[in-house]
CSV table of C-alpha atoms in Angstrom, one decimal:
chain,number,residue,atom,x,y,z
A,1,UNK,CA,-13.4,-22.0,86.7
A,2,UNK,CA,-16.6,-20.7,84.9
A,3,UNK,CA,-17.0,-19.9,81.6
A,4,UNK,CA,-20.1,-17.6,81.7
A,5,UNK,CA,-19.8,-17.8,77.8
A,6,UNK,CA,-22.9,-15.8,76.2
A,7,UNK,CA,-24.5,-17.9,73.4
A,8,UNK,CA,-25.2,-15.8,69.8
A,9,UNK,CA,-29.0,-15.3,69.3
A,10,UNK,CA,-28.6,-12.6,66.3
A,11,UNK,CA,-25.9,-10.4,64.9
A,12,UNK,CA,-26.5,-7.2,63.4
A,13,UNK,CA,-23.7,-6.0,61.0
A,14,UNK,CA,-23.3,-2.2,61.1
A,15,UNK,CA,-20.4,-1.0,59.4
A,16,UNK,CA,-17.4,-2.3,57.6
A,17,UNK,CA,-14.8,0.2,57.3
A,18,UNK,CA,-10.9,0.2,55.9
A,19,UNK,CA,-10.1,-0.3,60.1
A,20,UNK,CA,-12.7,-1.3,61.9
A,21,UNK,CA,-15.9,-3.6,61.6
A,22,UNK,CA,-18.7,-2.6,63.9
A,23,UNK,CA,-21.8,-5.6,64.9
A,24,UNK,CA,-24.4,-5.4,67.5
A,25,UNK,CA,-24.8,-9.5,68.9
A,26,UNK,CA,-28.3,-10.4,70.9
A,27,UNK,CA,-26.9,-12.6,73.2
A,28,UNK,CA,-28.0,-15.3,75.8
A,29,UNK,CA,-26.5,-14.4,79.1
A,30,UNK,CA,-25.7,-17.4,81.8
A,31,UNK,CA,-28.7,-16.8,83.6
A,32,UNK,CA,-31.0,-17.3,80.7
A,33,UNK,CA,-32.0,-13.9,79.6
A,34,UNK,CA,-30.8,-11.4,77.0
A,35,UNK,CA,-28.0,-8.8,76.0
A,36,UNK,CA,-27.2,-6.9,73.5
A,37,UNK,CA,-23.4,-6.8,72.9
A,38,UNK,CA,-21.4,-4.3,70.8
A,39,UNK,CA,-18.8,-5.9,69.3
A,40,UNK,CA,-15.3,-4.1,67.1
A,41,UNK,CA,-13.6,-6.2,64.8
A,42,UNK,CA,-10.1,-5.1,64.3
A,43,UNK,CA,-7.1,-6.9,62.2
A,44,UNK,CA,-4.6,-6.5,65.1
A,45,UNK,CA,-1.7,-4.6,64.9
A,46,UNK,CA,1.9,-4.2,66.1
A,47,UNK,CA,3.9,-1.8,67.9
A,48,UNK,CA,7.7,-2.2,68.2
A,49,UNK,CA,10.3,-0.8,70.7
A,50,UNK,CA,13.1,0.6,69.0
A,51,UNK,CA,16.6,1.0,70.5
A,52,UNK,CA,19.9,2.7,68.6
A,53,UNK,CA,23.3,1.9,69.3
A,54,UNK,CA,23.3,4.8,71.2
A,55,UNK,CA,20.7,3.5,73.6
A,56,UNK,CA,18.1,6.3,72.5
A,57,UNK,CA,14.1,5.3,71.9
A,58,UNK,CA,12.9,5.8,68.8
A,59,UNK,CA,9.4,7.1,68.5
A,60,UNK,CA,6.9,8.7,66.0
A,61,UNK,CA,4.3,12.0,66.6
A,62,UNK,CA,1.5,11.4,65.0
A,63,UNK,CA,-2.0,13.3,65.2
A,64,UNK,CA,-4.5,11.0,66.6
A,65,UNK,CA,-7.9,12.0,64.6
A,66,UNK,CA,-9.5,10.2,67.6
A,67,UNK,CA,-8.2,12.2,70.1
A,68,UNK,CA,-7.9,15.7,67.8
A,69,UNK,CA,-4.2,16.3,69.3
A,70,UNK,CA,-0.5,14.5,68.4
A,71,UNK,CA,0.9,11.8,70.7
A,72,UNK,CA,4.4,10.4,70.8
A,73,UNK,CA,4.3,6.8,70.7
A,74,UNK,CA,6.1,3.8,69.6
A,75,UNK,CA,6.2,2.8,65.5
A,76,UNK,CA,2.8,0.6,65.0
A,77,UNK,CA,0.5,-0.2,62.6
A,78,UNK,CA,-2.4,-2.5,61.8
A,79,UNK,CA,-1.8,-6.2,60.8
A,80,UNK,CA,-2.3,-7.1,56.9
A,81,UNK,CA,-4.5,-10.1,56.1
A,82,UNK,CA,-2.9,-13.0,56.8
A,83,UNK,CA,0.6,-11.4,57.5
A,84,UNK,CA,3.3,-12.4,60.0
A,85,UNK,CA,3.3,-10.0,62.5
A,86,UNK,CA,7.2,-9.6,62.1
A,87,UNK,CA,6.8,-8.7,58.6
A,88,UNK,CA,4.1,-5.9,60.0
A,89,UNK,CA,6.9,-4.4,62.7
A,90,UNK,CA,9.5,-4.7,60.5
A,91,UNK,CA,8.0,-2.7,57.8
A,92,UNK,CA,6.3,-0.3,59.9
A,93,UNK,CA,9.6,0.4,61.7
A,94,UNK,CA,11.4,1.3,58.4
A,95,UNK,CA,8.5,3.3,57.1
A,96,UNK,CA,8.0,5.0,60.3
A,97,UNK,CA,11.3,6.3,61.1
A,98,UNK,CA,13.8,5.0,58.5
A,99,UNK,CA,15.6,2.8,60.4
A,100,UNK,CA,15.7,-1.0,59.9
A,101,UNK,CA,16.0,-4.1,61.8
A,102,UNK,CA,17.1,-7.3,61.9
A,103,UNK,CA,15.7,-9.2,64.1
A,104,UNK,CA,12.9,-9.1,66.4
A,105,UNK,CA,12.3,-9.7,70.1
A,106,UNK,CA,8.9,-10.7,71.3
A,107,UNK,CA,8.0,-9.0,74.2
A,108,UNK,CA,4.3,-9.6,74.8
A,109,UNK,CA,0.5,-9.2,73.3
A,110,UNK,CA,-2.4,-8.2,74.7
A,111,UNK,CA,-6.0,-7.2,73.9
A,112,UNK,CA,-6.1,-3.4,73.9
A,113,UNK,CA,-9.8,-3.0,74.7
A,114,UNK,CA,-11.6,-6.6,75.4
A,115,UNK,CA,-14.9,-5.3,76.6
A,116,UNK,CA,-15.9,-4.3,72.9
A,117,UNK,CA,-13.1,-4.7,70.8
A,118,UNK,CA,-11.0,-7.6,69.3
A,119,UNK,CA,-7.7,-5.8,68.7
A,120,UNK,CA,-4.6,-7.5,69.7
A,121,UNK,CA,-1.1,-5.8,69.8
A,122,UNK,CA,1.8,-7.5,69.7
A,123,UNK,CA,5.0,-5.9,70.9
A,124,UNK,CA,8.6,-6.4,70.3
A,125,UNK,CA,12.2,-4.7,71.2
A,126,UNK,CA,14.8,-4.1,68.7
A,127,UNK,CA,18.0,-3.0,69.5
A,128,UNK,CA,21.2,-1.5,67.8
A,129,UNK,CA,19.0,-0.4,65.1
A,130,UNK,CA,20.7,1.5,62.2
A,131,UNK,CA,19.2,4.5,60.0
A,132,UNK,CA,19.1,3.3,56.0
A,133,UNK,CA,19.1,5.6,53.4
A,134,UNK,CA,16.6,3.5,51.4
A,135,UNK,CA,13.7,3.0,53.9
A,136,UNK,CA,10.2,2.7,52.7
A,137,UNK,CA,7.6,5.3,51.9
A,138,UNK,CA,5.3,5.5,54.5
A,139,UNK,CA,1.2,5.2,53.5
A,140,UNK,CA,0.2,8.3,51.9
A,141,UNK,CA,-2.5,9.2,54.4
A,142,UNK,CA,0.0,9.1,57.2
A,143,UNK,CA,2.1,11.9,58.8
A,144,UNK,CA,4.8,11.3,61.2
A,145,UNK,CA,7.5,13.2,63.0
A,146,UNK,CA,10.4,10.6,64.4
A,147,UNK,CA,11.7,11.5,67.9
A,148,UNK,CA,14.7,9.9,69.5
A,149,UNK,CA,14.8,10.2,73.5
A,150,UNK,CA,16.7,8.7,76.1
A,151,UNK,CA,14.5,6.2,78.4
A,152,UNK,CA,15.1,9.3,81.4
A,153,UNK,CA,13.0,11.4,78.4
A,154,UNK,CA,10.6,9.1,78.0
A,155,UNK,CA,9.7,9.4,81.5
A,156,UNK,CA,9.3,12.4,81.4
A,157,UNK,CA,7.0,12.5,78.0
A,158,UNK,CA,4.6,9.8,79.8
A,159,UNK,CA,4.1,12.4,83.5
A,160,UNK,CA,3.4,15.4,80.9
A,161,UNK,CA,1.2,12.7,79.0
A,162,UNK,CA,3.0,13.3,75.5
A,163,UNK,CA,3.4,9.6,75.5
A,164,UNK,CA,-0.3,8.3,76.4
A,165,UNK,CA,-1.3,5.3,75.3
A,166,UNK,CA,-1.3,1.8,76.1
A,167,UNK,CA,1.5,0.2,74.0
A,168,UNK,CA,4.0,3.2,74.6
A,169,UNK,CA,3.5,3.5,78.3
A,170,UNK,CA,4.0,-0.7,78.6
A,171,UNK,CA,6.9,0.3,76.1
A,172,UNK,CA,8.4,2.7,78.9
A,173,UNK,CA,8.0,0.5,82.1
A,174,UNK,CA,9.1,-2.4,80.2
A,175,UNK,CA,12.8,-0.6,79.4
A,176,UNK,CA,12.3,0.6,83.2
A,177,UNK,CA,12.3,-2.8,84.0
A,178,UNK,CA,15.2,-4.0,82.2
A,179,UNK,CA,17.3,-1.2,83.5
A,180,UNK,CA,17.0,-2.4,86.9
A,181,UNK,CA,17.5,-6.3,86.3
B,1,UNK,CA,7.4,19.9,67.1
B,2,UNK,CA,5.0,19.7,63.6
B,3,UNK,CA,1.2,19.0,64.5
B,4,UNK,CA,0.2,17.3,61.6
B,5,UNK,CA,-3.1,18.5,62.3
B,6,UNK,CA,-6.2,16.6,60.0
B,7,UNK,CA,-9.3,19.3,59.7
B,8,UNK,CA,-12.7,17.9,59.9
B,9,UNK,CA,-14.5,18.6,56.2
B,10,UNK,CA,-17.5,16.2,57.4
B,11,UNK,CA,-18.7,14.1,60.4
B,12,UNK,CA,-21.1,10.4,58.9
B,13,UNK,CA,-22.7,9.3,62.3
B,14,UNK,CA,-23.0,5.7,62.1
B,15,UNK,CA,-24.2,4.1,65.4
B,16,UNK,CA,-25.1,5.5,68.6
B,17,UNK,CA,-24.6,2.7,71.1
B,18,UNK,CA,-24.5,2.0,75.0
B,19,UNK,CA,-20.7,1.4,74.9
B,20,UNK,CA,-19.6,2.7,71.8
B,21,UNK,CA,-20.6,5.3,69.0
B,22,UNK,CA,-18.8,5.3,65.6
B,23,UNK,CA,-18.3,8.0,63.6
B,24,UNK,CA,-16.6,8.6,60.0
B,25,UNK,CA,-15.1,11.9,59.3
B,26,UNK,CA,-13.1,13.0,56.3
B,27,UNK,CA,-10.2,14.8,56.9
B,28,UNK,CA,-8.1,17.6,55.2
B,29,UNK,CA,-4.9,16.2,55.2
B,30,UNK,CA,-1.7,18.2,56.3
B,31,UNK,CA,-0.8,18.0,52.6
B,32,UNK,CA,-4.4,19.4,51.3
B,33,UNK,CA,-5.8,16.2,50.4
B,34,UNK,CA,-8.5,14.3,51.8
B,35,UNK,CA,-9.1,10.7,53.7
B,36,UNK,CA,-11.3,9.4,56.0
B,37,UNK,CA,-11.1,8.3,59.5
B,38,UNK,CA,-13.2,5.8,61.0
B,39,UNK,CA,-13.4,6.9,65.0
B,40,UNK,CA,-14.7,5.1,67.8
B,41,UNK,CA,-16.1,7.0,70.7
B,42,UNK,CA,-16.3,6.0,74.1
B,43,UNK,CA,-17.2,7.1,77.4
B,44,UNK,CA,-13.5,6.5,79.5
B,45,UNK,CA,-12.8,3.5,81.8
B,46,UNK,CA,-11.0,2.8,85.0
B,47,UNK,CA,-8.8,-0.1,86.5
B,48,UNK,CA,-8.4,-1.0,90.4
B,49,UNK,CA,-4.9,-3.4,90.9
B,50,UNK,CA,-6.3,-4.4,94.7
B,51,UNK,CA,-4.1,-5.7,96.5
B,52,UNK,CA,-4.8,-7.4,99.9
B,53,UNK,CA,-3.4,-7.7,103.4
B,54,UNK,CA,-1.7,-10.7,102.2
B,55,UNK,CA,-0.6,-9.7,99.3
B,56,UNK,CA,-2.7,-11.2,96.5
B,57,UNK,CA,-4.0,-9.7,93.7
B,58,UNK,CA,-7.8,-9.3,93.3
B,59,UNK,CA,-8.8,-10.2,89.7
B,60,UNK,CA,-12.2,-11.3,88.0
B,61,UNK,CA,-12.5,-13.8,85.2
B,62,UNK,CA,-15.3,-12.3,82.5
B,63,UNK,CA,-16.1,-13.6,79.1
B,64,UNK,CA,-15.4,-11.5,76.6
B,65,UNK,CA,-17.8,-11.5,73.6
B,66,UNK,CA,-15.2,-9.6,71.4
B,67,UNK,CA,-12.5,-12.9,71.8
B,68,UNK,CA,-15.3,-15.4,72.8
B,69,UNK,CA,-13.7,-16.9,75.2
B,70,UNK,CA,-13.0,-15.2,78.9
B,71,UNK,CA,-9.7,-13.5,80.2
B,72,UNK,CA,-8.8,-13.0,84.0
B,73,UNK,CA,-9.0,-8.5,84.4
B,74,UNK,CA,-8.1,-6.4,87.4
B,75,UNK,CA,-11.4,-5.4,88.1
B,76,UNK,CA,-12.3,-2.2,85.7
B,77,UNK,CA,-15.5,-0.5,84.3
B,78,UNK,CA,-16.6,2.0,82.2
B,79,UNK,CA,-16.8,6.0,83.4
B,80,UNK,CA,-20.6,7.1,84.2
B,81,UNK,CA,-21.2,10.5,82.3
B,82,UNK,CA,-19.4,13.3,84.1
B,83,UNK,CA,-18.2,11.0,86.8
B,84,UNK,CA,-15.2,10.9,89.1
B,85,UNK,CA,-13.0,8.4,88.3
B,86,UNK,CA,-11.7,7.6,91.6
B,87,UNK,CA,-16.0,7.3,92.3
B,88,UNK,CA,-16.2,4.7,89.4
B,89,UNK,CA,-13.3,2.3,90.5
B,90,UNK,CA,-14.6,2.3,94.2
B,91,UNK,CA,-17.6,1.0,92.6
B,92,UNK,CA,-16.3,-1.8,90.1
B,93,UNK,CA,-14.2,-3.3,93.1
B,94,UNK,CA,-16.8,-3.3,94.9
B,95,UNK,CA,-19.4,-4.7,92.6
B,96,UNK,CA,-16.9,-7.6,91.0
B,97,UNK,CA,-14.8,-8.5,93.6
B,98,UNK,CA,-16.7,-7.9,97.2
B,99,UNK,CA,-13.6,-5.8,98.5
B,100,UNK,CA,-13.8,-2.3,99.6
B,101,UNK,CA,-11.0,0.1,99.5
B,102,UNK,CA,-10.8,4.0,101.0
B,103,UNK,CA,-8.1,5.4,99.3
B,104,UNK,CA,-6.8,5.3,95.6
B,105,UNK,CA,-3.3,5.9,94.3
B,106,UNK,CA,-3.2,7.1,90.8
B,107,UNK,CA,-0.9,4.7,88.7
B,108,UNK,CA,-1.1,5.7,85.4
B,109,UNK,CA,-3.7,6.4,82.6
B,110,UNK,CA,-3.2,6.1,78.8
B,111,UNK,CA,-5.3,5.7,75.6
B,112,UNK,CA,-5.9,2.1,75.0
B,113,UNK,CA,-6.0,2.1,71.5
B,114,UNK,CA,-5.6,6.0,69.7
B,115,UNK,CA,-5.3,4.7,66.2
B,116,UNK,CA,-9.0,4.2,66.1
B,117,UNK,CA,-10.9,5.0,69.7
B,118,UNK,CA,-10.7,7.8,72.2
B,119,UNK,CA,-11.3,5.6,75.1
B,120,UNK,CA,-8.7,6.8,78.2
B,121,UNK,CA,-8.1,4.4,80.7
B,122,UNK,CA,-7.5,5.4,84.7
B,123,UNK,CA,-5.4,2.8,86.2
B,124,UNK,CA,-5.1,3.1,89.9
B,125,UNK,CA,-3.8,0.6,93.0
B,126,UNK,CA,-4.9,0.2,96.3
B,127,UNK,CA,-3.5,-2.1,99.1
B,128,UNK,CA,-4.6,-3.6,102.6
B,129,UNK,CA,-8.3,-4.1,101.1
B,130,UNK,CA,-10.8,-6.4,102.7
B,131,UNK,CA,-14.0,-7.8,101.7
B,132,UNK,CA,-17.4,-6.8,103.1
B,133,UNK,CA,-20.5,-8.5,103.5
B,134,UNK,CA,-22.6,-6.1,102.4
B,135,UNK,CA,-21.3,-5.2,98.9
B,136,UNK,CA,-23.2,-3.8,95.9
B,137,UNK,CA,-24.0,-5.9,93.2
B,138,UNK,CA,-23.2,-6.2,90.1
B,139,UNK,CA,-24.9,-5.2,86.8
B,140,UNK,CA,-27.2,-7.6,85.9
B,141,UNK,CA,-25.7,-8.8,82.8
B,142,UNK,CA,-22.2,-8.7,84.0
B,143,UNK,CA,-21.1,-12.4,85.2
B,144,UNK,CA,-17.7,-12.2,86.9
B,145,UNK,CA,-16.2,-14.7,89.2
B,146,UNK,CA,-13.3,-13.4,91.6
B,147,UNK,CA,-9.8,-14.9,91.3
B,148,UNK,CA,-6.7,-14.4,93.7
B,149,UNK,CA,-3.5,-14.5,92.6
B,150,UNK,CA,0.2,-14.3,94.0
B,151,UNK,CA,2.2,-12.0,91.6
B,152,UNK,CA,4.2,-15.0,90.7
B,153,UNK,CA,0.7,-16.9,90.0
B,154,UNK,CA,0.0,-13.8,87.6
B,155,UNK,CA,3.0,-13.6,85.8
B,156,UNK,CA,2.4,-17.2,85.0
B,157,UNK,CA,-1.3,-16.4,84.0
B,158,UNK,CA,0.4,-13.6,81.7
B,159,UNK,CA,2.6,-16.6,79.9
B,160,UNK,CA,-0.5,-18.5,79.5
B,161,UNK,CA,-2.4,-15.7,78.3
B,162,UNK,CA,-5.5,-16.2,80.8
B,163,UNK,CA,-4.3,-12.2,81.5
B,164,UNK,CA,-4.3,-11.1,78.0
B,165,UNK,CA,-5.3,-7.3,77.9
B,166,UNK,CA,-3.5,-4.1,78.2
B,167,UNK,CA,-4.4,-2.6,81.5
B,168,UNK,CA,-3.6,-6.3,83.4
B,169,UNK,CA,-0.9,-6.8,81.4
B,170,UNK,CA,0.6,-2.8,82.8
B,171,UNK,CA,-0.4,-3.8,86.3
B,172,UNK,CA,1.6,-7.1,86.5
B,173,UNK,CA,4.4,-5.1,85.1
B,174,UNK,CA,3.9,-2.0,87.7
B,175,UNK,CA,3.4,-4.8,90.6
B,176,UNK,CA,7.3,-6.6,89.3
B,177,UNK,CA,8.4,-3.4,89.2
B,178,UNK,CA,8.0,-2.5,92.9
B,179,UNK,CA,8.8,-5.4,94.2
B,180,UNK,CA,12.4,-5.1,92.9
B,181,UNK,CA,12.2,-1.2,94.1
């Protein structure tokens, strides 16, 4: 197969923020001539799939400055240098909704937006989770609302678009998919 | 439900870009004090799963300046200003792949990455679709070479991570899920 890979000429650094890094790359396209490329640097993040013993998702609201509304999605955040991705979901799990796990399943990654970002999320489902009453603070720029539905809910959340974005709607049709099997 | 709403105080623009702008606002937080939010705009994208009358799956393999190296992508673009986009997804299918469709049915569509970026993603499917010898071309710094794939072929191309990206990554899942329908 082709590689088509487009050679660096020049990057231009633009911004380096607490989330995202932003650089414009000249680039040197197969055919000999010139792009420009704009290019996201992200950390990566996680998002995990919480199940309780009752067999009820556990999700977070949480308004989306981006999209100026709240969306219910699945407990996530953004990797820390260096850091085990398990560590991430773990912690963002407790933090998130006070419950804690034990172990982790991995149920894929992907690159959220790999025309002009480098974000990867990687996913995993927990199950038989149990509430603690010593969970972790969450950061103290983040606002969350925890909400437990059963997967027939959660259905119903992603046709009234309450759950709308990548990870979560995977999330859903994943559980769909296990239901069947 | 709380709405956790975070009031804009002040908007830094950044970068204006052809893909992308970034913006930094600080917020009001919904316990009066103030962060900031680093937000990436973007213009909307669409996603064709094509499916043919033998029942492949039409991908393209792209490099990916982001990852530098390239993934294999249901074929996908970005929304025109004010477009359709049913009218955009025609288009990219027809541009990267040399297959026309008719008719669209709406999958799904969810924010690929809210945390960050208020790009929406269409995802739709169409089946039966045959290629034409008179197809647009492609932009000219877009370098994309068609791939076929059974869905078993693209399950394992999931596993190997050629398909590494969120929208792909859905439509493999959606395809499994009808065939055990």
């Amino acid at each position: 197969m082709k590689e088509f890979e487009e050679k660096t000429i020049r990057t231009e650094h633009i911004y380096d923020g607490k989330i995202v890094k932003l650089q414009v790359d000249d680039v040197r396209l197969p055919d000999g001539k010139t792009s420009k490329r704009e290019l996201i640097r992200h950390a990566g993040a996680v998002g995990v799939i919480p199940i309780t013993k009752d067999n009820k998702i556990v999700l977070v609201r949480q308004y989306r400055k981006p999209l100026e509304k709240a969306l219910v999605e699945i407990p996530a955040g953004k990797l820390e240098d260096g850091e085990d991705p398990r560590v991430t979901a773990l912690r963002e799990l407790e933090e998130e909704t006070g419950y804690r796990a034990d172990s982790l399943q991995f149920v894929t990654s992907f690159y959220t937006s790999p025309g002009f970002a480098d974000e990867v999320m990687y996913l995993y489902l927990t199950k038989n989770i149990e509430p603690v009453d010593d969970a972790a603070a969450a950061d103290e720029d983040e606002f969350v609302e925890r909400v437990e539905l059963t997967l027939e809910e959660a259905k119903q959340y992603v046709n009234e678009q309450k759950i709308h974005d990548a990870k979560t709607n995977y999330a859903i049709l994943y559980l769909e998919s296990l239901e069947r099997m």
